[in-house]
Every structure is written in C-alpha cells, then in structure tokens.
CSV table of C-alpha atoms in Angstrom, one decimal:
chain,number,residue,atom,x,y,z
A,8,UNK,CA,37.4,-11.2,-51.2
A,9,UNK,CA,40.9,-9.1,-51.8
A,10,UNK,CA,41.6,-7.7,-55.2
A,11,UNK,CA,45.2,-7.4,-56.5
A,12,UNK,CA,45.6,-4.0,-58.0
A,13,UNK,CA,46.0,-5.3,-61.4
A,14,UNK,CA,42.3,-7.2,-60.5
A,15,UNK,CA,40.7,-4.0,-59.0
A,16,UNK,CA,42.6,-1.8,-62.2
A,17,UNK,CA,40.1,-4.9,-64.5
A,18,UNK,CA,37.3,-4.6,-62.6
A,19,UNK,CA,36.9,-0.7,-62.9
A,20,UNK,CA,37.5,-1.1,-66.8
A,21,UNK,CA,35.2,-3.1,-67.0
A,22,UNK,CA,32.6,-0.9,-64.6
A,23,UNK,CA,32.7,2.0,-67.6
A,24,UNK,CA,32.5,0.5,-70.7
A,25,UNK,CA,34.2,2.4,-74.0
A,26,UNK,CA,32.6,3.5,-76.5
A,27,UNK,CA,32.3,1.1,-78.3
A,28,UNK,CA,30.3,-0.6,-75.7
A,29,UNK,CA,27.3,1.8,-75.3
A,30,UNK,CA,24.8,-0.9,-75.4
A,31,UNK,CA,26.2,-2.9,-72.4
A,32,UNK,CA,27.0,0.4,-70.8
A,33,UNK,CA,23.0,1.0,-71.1
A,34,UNK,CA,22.4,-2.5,-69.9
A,35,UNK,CA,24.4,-1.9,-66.9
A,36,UNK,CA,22.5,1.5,-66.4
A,37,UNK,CA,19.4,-0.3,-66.3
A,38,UNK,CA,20.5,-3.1,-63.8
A,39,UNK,CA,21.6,-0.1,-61.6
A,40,UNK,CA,18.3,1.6,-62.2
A,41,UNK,CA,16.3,-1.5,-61.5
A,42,UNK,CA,17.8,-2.6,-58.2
A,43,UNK,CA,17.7,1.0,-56.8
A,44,UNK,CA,13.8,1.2,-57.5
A,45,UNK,CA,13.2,-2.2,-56.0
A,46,UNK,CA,15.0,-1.7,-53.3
A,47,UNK,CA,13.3,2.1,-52.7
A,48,UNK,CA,9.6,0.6,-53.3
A,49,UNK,CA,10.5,-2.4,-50.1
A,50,UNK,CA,12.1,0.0,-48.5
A,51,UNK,CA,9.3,2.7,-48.8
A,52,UNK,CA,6.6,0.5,-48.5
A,53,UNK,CA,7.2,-1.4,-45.6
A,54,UNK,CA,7.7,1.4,-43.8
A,55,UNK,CA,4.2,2.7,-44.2
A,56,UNK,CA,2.9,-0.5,-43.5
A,57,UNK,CA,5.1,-0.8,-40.1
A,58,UNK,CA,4.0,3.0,-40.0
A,59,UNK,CA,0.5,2.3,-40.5
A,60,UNK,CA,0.0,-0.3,-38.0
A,61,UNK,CA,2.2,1.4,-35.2
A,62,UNK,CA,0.2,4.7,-35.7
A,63,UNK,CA,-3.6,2.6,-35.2
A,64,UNK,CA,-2.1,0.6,-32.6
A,65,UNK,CA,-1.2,4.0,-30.6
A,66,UNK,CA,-4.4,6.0,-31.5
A,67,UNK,CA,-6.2,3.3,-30.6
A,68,UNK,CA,-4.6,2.0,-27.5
A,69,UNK,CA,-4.2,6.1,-26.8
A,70,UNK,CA,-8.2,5.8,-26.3
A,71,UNK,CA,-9.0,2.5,-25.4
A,72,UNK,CA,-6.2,1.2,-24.1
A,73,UNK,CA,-4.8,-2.2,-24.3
A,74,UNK,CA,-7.2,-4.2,-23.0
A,75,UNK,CA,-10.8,-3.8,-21.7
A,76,UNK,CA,-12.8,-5.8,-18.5
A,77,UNK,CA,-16.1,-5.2,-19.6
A,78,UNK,CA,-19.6,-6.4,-17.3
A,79,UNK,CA,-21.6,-8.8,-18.4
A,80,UNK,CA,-24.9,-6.5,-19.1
A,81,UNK,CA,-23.1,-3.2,-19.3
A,82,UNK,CA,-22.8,-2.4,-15.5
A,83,UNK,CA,-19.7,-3.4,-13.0
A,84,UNK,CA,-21.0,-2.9,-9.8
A,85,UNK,CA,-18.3,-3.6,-7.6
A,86,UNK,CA,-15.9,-1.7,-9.9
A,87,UNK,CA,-13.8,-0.4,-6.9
A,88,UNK,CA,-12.6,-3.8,-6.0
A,89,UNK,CA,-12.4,-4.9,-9.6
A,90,UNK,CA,-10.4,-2.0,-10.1
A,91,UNK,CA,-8.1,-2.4,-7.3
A,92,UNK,CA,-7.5,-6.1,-8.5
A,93,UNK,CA,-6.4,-5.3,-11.9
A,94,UNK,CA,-3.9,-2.4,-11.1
A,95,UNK,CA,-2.1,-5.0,-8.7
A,96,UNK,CA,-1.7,-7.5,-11.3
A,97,UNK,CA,2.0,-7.8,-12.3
A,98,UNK,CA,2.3,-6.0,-15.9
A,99,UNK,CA,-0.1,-3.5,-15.7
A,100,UNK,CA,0.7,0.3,-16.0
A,101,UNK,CA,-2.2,1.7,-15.4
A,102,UNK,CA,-6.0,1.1,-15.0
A,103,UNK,CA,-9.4,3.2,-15.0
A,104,UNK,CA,-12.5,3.1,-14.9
A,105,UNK,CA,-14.8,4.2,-18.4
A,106,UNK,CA,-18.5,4.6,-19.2
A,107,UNK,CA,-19.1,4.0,-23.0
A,108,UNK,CA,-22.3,4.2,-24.8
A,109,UNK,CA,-23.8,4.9,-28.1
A,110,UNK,CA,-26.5,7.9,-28.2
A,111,UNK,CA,-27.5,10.4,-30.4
A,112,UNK,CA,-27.0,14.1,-30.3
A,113,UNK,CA,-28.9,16.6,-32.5
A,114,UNK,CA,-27.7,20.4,-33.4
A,115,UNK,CA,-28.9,23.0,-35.1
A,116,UNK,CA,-31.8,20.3,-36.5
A,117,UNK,CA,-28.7,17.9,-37.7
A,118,UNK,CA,-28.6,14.7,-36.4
A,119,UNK,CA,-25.9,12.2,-35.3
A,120,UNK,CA,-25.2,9.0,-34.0
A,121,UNK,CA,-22.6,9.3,-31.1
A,122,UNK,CA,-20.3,7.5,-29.2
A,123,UNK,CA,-21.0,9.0,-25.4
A,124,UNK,CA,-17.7,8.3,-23.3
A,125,UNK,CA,-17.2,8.8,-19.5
A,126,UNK,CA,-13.5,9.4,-18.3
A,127,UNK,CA,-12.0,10.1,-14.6
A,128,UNK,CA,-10.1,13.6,-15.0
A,129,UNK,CA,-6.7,12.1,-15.2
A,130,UNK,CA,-7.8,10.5,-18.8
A,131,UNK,CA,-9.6,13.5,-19.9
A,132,UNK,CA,-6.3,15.8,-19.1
A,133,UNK,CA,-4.4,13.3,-21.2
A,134,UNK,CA,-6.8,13.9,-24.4
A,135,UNK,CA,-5.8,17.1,-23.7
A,136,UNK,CA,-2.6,17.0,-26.7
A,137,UNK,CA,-5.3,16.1,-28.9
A,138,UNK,CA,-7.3,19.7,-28.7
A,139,UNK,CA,-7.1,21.6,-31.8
A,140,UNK,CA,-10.0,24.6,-30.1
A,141,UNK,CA,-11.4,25.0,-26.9
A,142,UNK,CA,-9.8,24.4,-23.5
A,143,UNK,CA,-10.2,20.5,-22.0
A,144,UNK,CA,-9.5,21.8,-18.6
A,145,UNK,CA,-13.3,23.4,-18.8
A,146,UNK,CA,-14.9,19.6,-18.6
A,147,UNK,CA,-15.2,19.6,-14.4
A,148,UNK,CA,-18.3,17.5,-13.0
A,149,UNK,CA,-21.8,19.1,-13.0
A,150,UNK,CA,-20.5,21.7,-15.4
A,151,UNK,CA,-22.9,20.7,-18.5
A,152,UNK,CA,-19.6,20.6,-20.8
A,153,UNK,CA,-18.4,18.4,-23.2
A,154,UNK,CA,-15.5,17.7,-25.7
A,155,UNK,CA,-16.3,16.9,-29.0
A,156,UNK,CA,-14.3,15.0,-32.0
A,157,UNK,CA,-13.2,17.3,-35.2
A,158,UNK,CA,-15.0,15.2,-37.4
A,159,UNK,CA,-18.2,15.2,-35.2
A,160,UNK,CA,-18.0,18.5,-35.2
A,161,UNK,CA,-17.6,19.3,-39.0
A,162,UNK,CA,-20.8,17.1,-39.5
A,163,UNK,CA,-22.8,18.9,-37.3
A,164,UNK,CA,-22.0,22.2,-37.4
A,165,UNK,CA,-21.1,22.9,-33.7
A,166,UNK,CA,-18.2,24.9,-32.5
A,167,UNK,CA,-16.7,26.0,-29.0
A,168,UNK,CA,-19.6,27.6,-27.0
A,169,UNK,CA,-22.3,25.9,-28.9
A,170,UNK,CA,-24.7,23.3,-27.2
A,171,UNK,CA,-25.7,20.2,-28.5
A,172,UNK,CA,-28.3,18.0,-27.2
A,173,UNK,CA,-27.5,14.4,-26.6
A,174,UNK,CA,-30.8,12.3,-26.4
A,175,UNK,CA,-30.6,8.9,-24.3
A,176,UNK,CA,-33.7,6.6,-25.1
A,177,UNK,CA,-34.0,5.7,-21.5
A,178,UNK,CA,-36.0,8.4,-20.1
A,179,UNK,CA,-39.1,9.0,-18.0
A,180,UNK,CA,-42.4,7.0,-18.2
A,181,UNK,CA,-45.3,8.6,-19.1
A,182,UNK,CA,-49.6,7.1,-19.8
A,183,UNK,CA,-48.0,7.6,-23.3
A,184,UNK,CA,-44.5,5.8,-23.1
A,185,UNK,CA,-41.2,6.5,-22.4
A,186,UNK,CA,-40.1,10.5,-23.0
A,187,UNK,CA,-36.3,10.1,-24.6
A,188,UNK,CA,-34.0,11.9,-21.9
A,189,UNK,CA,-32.7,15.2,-23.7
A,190,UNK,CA,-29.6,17.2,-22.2
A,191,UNK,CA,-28.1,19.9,-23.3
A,192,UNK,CA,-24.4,20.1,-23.2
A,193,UNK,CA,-21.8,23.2,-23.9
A,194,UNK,CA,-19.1,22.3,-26.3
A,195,UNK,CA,-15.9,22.9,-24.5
A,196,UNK,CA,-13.4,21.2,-26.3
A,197,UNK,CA,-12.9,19.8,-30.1
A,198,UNK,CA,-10.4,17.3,-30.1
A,199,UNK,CA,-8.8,15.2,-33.3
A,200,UNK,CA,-7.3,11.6,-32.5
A,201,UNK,CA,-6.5,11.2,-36.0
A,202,UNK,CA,-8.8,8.0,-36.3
A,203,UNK,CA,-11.6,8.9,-38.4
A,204,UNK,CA,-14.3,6.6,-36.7
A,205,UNK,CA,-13.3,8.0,-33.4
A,206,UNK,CA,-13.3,11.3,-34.8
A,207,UNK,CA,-16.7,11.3,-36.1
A,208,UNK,CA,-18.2,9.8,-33.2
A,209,UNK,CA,-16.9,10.5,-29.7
A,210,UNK,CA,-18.5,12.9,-27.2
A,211,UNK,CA,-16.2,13.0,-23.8
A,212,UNK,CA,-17.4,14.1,-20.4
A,213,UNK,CA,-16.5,13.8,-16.8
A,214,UNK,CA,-17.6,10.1,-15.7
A,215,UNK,CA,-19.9,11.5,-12.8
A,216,UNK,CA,-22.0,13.4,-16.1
A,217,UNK,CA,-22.3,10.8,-17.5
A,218,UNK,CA,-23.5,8.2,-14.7
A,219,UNK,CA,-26.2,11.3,-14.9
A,220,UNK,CA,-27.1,10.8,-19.1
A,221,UNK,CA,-27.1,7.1,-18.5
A,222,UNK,CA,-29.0,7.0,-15.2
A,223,UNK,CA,-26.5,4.4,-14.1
A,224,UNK,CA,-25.9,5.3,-10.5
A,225,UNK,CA,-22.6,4.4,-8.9
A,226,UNK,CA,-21.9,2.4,-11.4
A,227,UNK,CA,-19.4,1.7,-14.6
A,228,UNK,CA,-19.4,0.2,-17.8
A,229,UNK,CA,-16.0,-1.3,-18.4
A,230,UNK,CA,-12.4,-0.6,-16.9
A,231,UNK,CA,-9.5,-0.1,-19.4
A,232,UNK,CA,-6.0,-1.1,-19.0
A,233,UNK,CA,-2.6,-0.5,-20.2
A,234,UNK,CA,0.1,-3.2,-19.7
A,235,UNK,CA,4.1,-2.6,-20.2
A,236,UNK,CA,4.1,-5.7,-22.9
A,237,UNK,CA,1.0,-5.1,-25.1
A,238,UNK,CA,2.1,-7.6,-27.4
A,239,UNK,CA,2.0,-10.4,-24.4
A,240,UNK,CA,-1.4,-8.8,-22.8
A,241,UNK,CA,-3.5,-11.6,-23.1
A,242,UNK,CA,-1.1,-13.8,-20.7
A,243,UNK,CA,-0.7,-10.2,-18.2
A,244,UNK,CA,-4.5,-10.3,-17.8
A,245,UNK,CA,-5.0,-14.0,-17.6
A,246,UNK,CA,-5.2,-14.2,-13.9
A,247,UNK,CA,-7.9,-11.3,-14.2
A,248,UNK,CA,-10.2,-13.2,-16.6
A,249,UNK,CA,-9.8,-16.0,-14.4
A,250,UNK,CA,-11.1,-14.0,-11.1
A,251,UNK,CA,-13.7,-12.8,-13.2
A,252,UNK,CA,-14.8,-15.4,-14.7
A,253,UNK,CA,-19.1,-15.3,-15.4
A,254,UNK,CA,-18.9,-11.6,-13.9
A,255,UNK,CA,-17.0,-9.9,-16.7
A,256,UNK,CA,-15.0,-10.5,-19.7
A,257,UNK,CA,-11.6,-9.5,-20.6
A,258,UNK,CA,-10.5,-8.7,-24.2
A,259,UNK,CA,-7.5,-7.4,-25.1
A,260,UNK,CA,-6.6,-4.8,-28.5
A,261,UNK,CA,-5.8,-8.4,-30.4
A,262,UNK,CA,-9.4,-9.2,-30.2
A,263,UNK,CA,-11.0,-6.1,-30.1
A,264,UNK,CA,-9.2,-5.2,-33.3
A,265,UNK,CA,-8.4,-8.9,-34.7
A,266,UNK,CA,-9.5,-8.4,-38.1
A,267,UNK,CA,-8.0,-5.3,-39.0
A,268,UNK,CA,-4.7,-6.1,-37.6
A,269,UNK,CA,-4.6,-9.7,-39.2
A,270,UNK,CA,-5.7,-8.0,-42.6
A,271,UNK,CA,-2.7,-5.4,-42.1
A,272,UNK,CA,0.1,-8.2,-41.3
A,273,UNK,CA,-1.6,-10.7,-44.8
A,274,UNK,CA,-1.2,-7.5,-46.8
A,275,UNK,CA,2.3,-6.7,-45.2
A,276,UNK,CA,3.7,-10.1,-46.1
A,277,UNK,CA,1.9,-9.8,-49.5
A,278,UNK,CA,3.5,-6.9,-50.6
A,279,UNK,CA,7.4,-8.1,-49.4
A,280,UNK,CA,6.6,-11.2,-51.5
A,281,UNK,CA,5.5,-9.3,-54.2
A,282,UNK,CA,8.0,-6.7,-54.5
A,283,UNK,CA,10.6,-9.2,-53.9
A,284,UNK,CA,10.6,-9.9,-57.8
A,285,UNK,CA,11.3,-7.1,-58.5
A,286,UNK,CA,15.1,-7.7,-56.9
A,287,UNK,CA,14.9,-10.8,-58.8
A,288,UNK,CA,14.3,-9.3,-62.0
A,289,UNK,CA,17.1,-6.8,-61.1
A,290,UNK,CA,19.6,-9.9,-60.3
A,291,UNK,CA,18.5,-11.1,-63.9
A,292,UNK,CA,19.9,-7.6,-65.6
A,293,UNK,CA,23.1,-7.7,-63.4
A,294,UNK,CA,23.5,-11.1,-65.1
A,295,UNK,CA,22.5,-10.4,-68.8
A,296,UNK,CA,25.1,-7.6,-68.2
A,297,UNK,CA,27.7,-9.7,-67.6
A,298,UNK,CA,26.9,-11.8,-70.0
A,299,UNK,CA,27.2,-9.2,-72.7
A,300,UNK,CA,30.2,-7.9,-71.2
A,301,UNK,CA,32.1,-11.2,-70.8
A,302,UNK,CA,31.0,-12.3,-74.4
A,303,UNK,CA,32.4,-8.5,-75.7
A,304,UNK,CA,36.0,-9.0,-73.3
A,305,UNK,CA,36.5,-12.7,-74.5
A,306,UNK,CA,39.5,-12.2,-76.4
A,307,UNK,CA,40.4,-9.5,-74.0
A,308,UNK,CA,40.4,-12.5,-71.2
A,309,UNK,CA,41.9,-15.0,-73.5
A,310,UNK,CA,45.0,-12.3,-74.0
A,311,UNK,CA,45.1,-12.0,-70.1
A,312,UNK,CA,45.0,-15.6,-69.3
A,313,UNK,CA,48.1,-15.9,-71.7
A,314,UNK,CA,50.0,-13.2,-69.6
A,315,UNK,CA,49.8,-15.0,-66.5
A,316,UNK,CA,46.3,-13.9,-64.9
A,317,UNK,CA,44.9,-17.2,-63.1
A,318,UNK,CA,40.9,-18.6,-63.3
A,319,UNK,CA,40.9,-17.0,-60.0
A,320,UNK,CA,41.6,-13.5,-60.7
A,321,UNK,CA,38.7,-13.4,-63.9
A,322,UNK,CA,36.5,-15.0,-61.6
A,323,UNK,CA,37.1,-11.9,-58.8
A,324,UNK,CA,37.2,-9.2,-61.6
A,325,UNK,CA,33.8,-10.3,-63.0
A,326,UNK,CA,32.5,-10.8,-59.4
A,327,UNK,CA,33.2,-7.6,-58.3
A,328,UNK,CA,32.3,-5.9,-61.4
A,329,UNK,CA,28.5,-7.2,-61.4
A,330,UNK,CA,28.1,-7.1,-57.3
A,331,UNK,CA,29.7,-3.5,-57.4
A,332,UNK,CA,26.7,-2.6,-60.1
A,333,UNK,CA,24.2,-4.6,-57.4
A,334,UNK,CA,25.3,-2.6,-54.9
A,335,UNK,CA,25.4,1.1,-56.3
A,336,UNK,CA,21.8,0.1,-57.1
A,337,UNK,CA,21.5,-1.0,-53.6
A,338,UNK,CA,22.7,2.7,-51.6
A,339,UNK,CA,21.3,4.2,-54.3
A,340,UNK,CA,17.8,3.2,-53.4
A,341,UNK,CA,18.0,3.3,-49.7
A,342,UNK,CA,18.4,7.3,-50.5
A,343,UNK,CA,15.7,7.6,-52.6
A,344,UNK,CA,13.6,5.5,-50.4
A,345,UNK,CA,14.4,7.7,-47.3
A,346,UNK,CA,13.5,10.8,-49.3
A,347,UNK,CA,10.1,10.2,-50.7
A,348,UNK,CA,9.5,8.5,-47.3
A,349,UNK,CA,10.8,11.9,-45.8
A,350,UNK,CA,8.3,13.7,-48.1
A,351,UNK,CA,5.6,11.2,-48.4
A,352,UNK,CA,3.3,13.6,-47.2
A,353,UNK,CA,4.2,16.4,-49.6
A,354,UNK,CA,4.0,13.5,-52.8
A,355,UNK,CA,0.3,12.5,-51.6
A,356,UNK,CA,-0.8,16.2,-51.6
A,357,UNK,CA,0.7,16.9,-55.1
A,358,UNK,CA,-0.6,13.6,-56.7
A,359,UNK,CA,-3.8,14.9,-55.7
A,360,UNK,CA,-3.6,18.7,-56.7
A,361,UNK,CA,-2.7,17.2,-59.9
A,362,UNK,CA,-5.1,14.6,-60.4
A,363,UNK,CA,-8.3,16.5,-58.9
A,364,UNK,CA,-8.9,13.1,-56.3
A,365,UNK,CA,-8.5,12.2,-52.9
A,366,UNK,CA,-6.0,9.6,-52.3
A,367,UNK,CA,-5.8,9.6,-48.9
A,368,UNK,CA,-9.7,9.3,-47.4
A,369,UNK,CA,-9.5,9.1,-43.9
A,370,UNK,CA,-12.7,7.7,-43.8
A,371,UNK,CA,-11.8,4.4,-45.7
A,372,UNK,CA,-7.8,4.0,-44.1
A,373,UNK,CA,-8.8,5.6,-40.6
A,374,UNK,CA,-6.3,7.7,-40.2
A,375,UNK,CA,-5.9,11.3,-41.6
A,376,UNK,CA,-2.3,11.2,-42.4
A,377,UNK,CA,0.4,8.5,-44.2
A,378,UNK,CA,2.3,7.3,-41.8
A,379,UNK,CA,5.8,5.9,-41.8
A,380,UNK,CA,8.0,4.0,-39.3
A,381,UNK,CA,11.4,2.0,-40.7
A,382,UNK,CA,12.2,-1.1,-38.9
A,383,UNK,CA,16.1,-1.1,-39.1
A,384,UNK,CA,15.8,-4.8,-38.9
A,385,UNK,CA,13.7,-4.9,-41.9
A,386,UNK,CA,15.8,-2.6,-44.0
A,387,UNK,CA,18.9,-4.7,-43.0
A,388,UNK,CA,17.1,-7.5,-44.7
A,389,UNK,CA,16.2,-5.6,-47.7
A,390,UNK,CA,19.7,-4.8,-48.3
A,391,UNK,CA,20.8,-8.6,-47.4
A,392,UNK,CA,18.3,-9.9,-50.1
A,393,UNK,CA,19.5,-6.8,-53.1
A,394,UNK,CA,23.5,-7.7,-52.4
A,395,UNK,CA,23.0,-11.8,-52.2
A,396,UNK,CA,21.0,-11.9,-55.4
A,397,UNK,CA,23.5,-9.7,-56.7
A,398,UNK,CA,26.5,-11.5,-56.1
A,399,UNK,CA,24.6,-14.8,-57.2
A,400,UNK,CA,23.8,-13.6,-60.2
A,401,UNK,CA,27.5,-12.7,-61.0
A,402,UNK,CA,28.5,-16.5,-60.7
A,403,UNK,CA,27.2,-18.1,-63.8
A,404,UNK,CA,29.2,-15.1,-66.0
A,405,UNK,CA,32.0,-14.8,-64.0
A,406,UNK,CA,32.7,-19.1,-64.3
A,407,UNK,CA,32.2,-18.4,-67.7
A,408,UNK,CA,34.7,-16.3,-68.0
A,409,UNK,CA,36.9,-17.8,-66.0
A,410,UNK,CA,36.6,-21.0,-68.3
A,411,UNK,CA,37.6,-19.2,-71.2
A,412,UNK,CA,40.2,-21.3,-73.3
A,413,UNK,CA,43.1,-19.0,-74.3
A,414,UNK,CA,43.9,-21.5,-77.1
A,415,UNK,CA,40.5,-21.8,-78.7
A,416,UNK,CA,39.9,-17.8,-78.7
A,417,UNK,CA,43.2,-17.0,-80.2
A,418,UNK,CA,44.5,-19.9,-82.2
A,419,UNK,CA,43.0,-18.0,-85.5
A,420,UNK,CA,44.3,-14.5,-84.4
C-alpha cells in the first residue's frame, strides 16, 4: 500500500495528536506500550522455554547420550559384538560401553546415596570441560581415583585429595551374612554438569574400577549411543532393537525422559496461547484509538472529502496511522525482549537480592542457570501475529471513516 504525499502528510498528523487531543494521544501511548510488552513477554518467554529444553536435552544427552541398549538383568555379556553392531548401524555417531549403578558412599560419617558410573577413557576425557577442581586426567585404571559431582561434593564435605568410601551391598559371605564391600577411593576430580540430579549423585571412574566395585567381571551394564538425528533416533536404532530382541532393550532420550519433555512442550504451548491475548488486547487499544481519533477528525474528514480526497485515501491514512502505532509497539518490544533476555541472568539475581528468596532452585528446575535460545522462526511469527492483528484492528475505524458523509457533517456548519 503506496501513500500519496498529501496521504502520508495525514497520516503523520494524525500519528501526534495536538493539544487538544491529549487523551487520544495517551490512548495511543498505551496501545504502543501494550503491544511492545506483549510482544517482549512471547518473545522472552519462549526463548527460555526453547532455552530450557535445548539446555536439558544437551546436559543430558552430554551424559547419557541419546539412546541407551541396556541387558536384560543388568549384564551384556557379549558387549563386544553388541557394540560392534550398533556403531555400524547407519545414523550412529558414536557408541560406548557404560557401567551404571546406584551405591552409597559415606565421608567423614555423612552419608549418600550415589550414582556409581563406569566410563572408557575417551568419555571420561570428554567430562573433562565440566571440571571446576581437580585434574580428570588423574582417573587411569587401578589408580583408586574418582571424579565426583559439585553438588555431591558440597553435601558431603569432600574435596580434591579427600577419600570417600563407596559401599556395594554385594560383598563377601561370612557364618554371619554378607560383609557390604567397602572401597576407598581418592577424589580426583569435581565436576558440575549443570543438572542438579546428576550433580548430586554421580561418582565417575575408569570402567575396569568399576567391573572391580561391582564384581561384574568382563562384563557391562548398558551401551550408550549418539545418533546424527536425535530427533528421529527411535527409527536409527530400530534395526538394533530388532537384533536384540529378548536380549536387551533399546530406549531412546524420548522415553527415558518422556515425561519431562512432554510436560515442557504442554507448558510451551500454554504459555504462547496464553500470552497471545495479550496482542489481542493490544489490537483492541489500536482500535479504540482510532475510534477516538476518527470520531475527534470527523469534520476534519468531511472538509477533506469535499476538497477532492477519495474513500480510498481516508481508508490508507487511517490504516497506516493505527498499523504504524502496531508496529512501533512491535520493534519496540523485540528490543526490550532481546535485552532482558540478554540480562536475564543479572534480573534473576537482583529479584532475589531484593526479595531475600531463591527463585531459581536448581534442585526443583534441574538446571543451575536460566537458559535462553531464540528460535528465529518463532520470533518471525511473533511479529506476524503483533502486525496482522494490528492492521485488522485498523479496518473497522478506518471504513468508518472512510464512510463519513461530507453533507451530513457539514450541512449545519
């Protein structure tokens, strides 16, 4: 839609009102105001939804992987071949063998539940980004060292160069029972993934250690693997499952972590069709607006449509003039979107200096920070959905004034 300059000269009249027109002036301010925080709170808070869910899905695919072929009864004997099988399967990255299993560990007389975890050296060189103290290149077979998580560590007491004591119930026999296995282990590392359950609870060693602790021979507990399509890694690993098939069992982040995830995409959806309204209650101030403005300007139109000016060009001019207001709001909360998502961090820490409570537990939302990640696509949208609501709210005002009979308005002037 081209503007005339004698339309464009209307429509910024009519943009800044005189001043005799400070209320519609004010309700134009708050239609700008309105749209810019609606379109800041989408913008802002799908991001840290897309933020939140992109961050679990690579602290927890960081650890775990993407998908796990776990024995039947906790052993995978012929894990060699198994192993071989999987990393030939078309789609898969990368695959290794693991040894997971819950224990305890006592220190110092404190004690916790545990989450023991055997890795080859290549994965336990990779955790080595996450070390905050300590050196991960210490944890070499038959060594007696371990890596601990920050959180573990907190609760306990332990530090680099401590030992802790990780007790496995299967021990020796005795006339009197079974004697727990105890084995002391030199913390070498303290490591933070930024998940608070994995945090708290994992205790990482070389994989031959912990065939030792477990008393598990040449054997493994599960095999993890990462695929170049995790979204599509259920049909990658089909063939797998399949070979498998009453030996072991395949299951893939979806599963592993279905309810989380599914309870992250309802809320996601939620919240876009909640804050939605709130562009629909902006729309509804553009019109009032322009309701005001076009019931203030009638004999101002009725003059115009006597000097020549066509239903046409009142029907641009009010157009323009309420979808210009839509989209000022529009640009105007894309900035201050980006900035508090820029400082998010910053705004959480203040809120809580100020208010004396923790906003952000990492114990309840996993993960120690707020995360962030805009989806271009999304925003697109966003701004798609503020400017059409916009313009459709200029329609009804801007037919109305477009109607206007020149005769009617000025036949008593």
């Amino acid at each position: 839609m081209i503007l005339s300059p004698f339309e464009w000269m209307i429509a910024k009249r009519y943009l800044l009102p005189g001043k005799g027109e400070a209320f519609i002036a004010l309700v134009a301010g708050i239609s700008v105001g309105v749209v810019m925080l609606s379109v800041a709170m989408l913008v802002i808070v799908m991001s840290v939804m897309n933020g939140f869910r992109a961050e679990l899905l690579d602290k927890i695919v960081g650890l775990n992987g993407h998908a796990i072929v776990q024995a039947y009864g906790g052993r995978l004997d012929n894990w060699e071949d198994v192993l071989e099988k999987v990393r030939k399967t078309p789609g898969v990255v990368d695959a290794s063998p693991l040894i997971e299993q819950p224990l305890l560990t006592t220190f110092n007389g404190r004690v916790e539940a545990i989450l023991v975890r055997g890795n080859t050296a290549e994965d336990i060189t990779e955790l080595g980004e996450k070390v905050v103290f300590g050196n991960i290149g210490d944890l070499r077979p038959g060594e007696g060292r371990v890596a601990i998580g920050s959180r573990l560590a907190q609760n306990i007491g332990a530090r680099v160069g401590d030992t802790i004591t990780i007790i496995n119930p299967q021990g020796r026999s005795t006339p009197f029972g079974t004697v727990p296995r105890q084995i002391g282990y030199e913390v070498a590392a303290i490591f933070e993934i930024g998940v608070y359950d994995y945090d708290k609870a994992f205790v990482v060693m070389p994989m031959q250690d912990a065939q030792t602790l477990l008393l598990t021979g040449n054997t493994v507990g599960m095999i993890e693997v990462k695929v170049d399509d995790p979204d599509n890694v259920s049909e990658i690993l089909a063939p797998v499952e399949q070979d498998l098939a009453g030996q072991a069992v395949v299951a893939d982040w979806k599963t592993i972590n279905a309810t989380l995830f599914e309870a992250l995409q309802v809320e996601r959806v939620a919240m876009f069709f909640a804050l939605s309204f709130m562009v629909v209650v902006a729309a509804f101030n553009i019109l009032s607006s322009l309701v005001m403005l076009v019931r203030a300007k009638t004999r101002d139109i009725a003059i115009m449509r006597t000097m020549g000016a066509t239903r046409r060009s009142l029907l641009k001019i009010f157009v323009t003039t309420g979808f210009t207001v839509g989209a000022i709001g529009t640009v105007a909360g894309l900035i201050l979107g980006f900035v508090v998502l820029y400082f998010r961090q910053g705004i959480v820490e203040g809120i809580q200096w100020l208010l004396g409570i923790e906003l952000w537990d990492p114990s309840i939302r996993f993960l120690s920070t707020l995360p962030s990640r805009t989806d271009p696509v999304e925003v697109m949208g966003i701004v798609a959905l503020a400017l059409v609501m916009s313009f459709l709210a200029t329609l009804y005002p801007a037919f109305k004034a477009a109607s206007t009979d020149p005769v009617q308005v000025l036949r008593y002037e």
